[in-house]
Structure formats: C-alpha cells, structure tokens
PDB file of C-alpha atoms in Angstrom:
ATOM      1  CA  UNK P   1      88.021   1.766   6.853  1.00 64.00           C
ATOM      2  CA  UNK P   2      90.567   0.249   9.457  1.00 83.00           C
ATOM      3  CA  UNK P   3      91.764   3.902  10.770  1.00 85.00           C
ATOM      4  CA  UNK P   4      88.202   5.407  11.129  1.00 84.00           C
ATOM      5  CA  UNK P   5      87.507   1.950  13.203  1.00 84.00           C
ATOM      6  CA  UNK P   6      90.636   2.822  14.876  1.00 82.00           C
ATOM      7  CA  UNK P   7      89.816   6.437  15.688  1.00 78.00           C
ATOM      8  CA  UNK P   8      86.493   5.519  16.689  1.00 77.00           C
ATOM      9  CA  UNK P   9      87.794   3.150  19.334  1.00 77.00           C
ATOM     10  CA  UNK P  10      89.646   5.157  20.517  1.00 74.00           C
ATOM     11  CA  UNK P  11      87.807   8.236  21.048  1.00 72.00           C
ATOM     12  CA  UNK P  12      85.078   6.455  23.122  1.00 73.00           C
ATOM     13  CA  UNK P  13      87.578   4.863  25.427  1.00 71.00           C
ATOM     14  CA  UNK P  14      87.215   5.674  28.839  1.00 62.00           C
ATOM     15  CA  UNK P  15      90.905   7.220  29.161  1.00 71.00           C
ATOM     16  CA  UNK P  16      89.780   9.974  26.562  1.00 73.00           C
ATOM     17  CA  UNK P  17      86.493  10.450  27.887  1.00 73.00           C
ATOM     18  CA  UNK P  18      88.057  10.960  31.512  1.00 77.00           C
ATOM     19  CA  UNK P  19      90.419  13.534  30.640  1.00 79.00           C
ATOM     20  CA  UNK P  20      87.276  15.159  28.868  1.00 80.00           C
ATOM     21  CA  UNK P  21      85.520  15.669  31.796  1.00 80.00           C
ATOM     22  CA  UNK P  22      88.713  16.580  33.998  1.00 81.00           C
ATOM     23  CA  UNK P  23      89.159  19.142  31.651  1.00 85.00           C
ATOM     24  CA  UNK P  24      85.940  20.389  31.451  1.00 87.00           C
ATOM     25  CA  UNK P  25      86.114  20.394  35.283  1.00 84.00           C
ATOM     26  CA  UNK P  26      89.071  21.759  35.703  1.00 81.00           C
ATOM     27  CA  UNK P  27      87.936  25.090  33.747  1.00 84.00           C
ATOM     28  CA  UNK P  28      84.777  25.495  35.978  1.00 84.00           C
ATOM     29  CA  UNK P  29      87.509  24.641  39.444  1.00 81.00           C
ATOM     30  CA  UNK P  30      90.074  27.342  37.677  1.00 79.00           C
ATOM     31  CA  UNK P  31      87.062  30.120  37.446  1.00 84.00           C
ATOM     32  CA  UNK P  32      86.394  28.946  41.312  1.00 84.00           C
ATOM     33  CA  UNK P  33      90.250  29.684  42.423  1.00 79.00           C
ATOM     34  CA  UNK P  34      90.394  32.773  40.410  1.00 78.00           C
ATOM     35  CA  UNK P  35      87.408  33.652  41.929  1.00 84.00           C
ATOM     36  CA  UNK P  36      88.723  33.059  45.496  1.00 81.00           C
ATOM     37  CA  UNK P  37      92.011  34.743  44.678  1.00 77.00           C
ATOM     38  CA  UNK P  38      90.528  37.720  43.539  1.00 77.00           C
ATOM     39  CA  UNK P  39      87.501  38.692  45.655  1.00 84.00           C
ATOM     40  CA  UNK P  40      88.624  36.972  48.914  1.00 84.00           C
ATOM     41  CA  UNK P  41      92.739  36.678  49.139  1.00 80.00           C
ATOM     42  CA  UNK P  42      94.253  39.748  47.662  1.00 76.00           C
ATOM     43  CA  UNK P  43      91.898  41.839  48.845  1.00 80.00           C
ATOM     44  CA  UNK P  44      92.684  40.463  52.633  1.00 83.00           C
ATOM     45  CA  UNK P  45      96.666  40.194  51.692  1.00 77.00           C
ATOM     46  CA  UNK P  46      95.963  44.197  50.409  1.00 76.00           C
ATOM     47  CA  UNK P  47      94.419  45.436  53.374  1.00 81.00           C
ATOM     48  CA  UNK P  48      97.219  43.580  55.538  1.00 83.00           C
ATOM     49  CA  UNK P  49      99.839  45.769  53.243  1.00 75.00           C
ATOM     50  CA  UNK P  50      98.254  48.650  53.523  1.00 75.00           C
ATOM     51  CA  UNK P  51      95.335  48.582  50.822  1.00 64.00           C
ATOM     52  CA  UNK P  52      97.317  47.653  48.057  1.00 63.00           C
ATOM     53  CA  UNK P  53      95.785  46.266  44.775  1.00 65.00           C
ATOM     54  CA  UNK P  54      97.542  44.235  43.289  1.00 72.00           C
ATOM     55  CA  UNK P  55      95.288  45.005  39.806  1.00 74.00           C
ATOM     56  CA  UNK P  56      96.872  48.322  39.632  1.00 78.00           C
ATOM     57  CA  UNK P  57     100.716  47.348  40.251  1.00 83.00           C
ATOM     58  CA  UNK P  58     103.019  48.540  37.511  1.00 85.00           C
ATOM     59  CA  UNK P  59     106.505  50.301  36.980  1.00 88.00           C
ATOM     60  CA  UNK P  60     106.072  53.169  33.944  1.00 87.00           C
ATOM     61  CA  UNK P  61     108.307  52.483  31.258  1.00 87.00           C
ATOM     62  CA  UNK P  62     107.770  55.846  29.847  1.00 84.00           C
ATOM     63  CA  UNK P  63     108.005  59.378  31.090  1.00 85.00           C
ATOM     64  CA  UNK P  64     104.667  60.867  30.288  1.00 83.00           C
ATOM     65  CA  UNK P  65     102.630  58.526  32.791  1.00 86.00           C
ATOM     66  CA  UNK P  66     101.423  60.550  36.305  1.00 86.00           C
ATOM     67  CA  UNK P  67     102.477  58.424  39.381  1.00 84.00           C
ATOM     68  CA  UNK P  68      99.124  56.970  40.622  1.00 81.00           C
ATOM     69  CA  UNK P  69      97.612  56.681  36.951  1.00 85.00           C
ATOM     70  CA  UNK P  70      95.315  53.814  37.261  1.00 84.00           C
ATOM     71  CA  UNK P  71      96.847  50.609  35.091  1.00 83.00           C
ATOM     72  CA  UNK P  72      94.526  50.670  32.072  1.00 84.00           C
ATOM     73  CA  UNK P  73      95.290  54.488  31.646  1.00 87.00           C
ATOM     74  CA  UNK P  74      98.685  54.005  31.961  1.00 86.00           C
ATOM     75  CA  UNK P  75      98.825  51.610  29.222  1.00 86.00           C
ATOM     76  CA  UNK P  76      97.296  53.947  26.764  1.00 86.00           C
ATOM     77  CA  UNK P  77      99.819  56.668  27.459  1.00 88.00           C
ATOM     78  CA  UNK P  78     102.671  54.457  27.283  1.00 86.00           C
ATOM     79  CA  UNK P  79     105.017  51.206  27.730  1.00 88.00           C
ATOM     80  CA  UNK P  80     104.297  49.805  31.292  1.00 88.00           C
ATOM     81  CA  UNK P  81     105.553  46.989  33.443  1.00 88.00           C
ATOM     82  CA  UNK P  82     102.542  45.553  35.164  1.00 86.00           C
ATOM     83  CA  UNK P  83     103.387  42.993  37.670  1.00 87.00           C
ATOM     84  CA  UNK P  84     100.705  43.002  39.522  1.00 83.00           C
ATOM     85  CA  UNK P  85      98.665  40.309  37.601  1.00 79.00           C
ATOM     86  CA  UNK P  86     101.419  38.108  37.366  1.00 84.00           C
ATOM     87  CA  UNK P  87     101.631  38.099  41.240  1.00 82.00           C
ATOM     88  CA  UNK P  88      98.101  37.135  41.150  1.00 76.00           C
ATOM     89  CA  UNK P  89      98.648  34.683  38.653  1.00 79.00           C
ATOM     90  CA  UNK P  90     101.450  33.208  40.863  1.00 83.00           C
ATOM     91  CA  UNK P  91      98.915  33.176  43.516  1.00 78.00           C
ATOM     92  CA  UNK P  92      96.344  30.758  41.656  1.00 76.00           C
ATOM     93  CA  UNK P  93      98.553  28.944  40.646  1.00 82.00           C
ATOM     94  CA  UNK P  94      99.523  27.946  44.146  1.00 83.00           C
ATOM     95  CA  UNK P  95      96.019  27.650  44.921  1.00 80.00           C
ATOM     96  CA  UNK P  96      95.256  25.279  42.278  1.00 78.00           C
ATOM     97  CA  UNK P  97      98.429  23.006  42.894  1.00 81.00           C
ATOM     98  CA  UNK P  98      97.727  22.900  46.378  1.00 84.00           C
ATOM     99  CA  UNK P  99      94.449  21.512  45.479  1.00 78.00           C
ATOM    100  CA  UNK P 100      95.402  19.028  43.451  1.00 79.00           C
ATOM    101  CA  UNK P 101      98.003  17.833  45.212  1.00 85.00           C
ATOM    102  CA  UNK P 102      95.450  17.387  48.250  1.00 84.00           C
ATOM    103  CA  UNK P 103      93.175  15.630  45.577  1.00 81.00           C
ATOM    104  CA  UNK P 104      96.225  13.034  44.308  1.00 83.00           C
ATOM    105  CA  UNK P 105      96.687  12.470  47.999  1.00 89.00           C
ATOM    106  CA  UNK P 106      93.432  11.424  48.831  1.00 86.00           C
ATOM    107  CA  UNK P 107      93.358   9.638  45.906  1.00 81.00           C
ATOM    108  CA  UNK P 108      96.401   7.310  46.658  1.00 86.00           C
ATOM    109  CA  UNK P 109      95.499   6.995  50.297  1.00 88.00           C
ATOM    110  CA  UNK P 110      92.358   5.096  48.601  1.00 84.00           C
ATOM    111  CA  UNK P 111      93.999   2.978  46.176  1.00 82.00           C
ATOM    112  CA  UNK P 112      96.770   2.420  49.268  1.00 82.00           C
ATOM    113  CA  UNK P 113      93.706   1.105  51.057  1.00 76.00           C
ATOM    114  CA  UNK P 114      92.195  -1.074  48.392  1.00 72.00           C
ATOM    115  CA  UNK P 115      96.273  -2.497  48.129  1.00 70.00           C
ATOM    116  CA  UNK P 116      96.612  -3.061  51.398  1.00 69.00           C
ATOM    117  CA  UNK P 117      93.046  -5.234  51.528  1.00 65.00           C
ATOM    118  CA  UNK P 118      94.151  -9.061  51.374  1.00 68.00           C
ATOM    119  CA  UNK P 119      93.401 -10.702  48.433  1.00 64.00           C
ATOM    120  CA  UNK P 120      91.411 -14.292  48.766  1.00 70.00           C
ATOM    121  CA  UNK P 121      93.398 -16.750  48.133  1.00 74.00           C
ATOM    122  CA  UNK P 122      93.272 -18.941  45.105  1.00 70.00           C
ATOM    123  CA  UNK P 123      92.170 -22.763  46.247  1.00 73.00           C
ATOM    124  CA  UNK P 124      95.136 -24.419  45.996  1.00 78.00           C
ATOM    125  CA  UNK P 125      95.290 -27.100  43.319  1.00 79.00           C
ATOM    126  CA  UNK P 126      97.528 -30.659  43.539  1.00 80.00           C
ATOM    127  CA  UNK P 127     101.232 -29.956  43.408  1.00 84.00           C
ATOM    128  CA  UNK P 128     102.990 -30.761  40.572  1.00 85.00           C
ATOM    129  CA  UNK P 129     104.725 -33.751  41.973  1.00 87.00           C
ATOM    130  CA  UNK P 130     100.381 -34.999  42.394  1.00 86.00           C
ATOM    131  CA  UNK P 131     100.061 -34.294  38.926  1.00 84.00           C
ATOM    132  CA  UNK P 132     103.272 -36.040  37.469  1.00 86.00           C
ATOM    133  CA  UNK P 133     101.939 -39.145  39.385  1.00 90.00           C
ATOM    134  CA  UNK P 134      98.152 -38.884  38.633  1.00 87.00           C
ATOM    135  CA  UNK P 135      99.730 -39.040  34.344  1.00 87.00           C
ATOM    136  CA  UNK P 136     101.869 -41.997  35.436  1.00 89.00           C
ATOM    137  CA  UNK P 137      98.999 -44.073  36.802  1.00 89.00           C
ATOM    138  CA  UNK P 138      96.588 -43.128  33.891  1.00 87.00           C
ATOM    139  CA  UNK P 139      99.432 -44.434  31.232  1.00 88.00           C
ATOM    140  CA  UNK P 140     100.469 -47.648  33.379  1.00 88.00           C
ATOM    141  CA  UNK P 141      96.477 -48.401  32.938  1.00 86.00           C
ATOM    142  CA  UNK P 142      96.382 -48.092  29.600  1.00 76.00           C
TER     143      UNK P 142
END
C-alpha cells in the first residue's frame, strides 16, 4: 500500500502538475510557431529569394524524376533528398528557442527583483553573553 501512497503523492505534486501544463502549452505555442513559420516567414524569406518554397526543395536521388516534379510526386517515382522541410524545421526551432529564452529572461529578471527586495530583519534577541548571565543569576537564586 506504501508505493501506491507514494505514487499518489507524487503525481499530484505541483512539480508534476506544472510540467503538465507546460507541456500541454507548449504543443498549442509549437502549432503557433509552425504556424508563423509557415504562412508568414518562408513565404516572405521565398519571395525575397526569388519565390522559392521551401516545401518543394529536394535533390533526386534517382534518374527517372523530371526537374521541377513537385516533392510528393517525386517521392513516388523515386529516392529523393528533401531538404527543404528540414530548413523549415531549423527555422522553428529558432523561433521557439528564441522564445523561450526571452521567457527564462523575463522570468529571472523577476525572481532577480524579488532577490534584490530587502528582507525584514529578524528582531534581534539578547546576545549570548545576556543569556549566559541571565542562567547564572537564575542558578545563584536557587
């Protein structure tokens, strides 16, 4: 019964339930950057290199593919090398660890903040030397 207690404890601690929701999060914030790399970025960088897309960049492997075959045709008559998605997978990638690392920044400004926030001081209490002699006088009255 001691490891289901265990288990249960923790599963509902707050460390697990946090990265729970940061994960869940970071899905819906991936499908945003993907989103922003695909219908906003590359087709700007692909008009600024002369209406490239990047969706359709691959090197035939094999002889039988036309030049200009679009990539998912090409694939079916052959071996390609399609590079294309990884350079947009490259790209969101950036994206995202730009992001994050903007995030972590903020993040540790704040906690720098809260650090940097003087702490009330404790009330001071008698020294010890107070102490020693309050003892003394208590046993020299008994």
């Amino acid at each position: 019964m001691g490891f289901i207690k265990e288990f249960k404890e923790f599963a509902v601690k707050g460390n697990v339930m946090d990265m729970a929701v940061g994960v869940i999060i970071g899905g819906a914030f991936g499908k945003i950057v993907s989103s922003l790399v695909d219908d906003i970025i590359m087709p700007l960088v692909g008009k600024v290199l002369g209406n490239a897309d990047f969706t359709n960049l691959y090197v035939a492997l094999s002889d039988g593919i036309p030049e200009g075959t679009p990539l998912a045709d090409a694939k079916g008559m052959g071996s390609v090398f399609a590079y294309g998605s990884f350079i947009q997978n490259v790209v969101d990638f950036l994206i995202i660890a730009f992001c994050i690392f903007l995030m972590i920044k903020g993040v540790n400004k704040l906690n720098k903040k809260k650090e940097e926030a003087p702490a009330p001081e404790a009330p001071k209490g008698p020294s010890q030397e107070e102490l020693l002699t309050e003892i003394r006088d208590l046993l020299k009255k008994k």
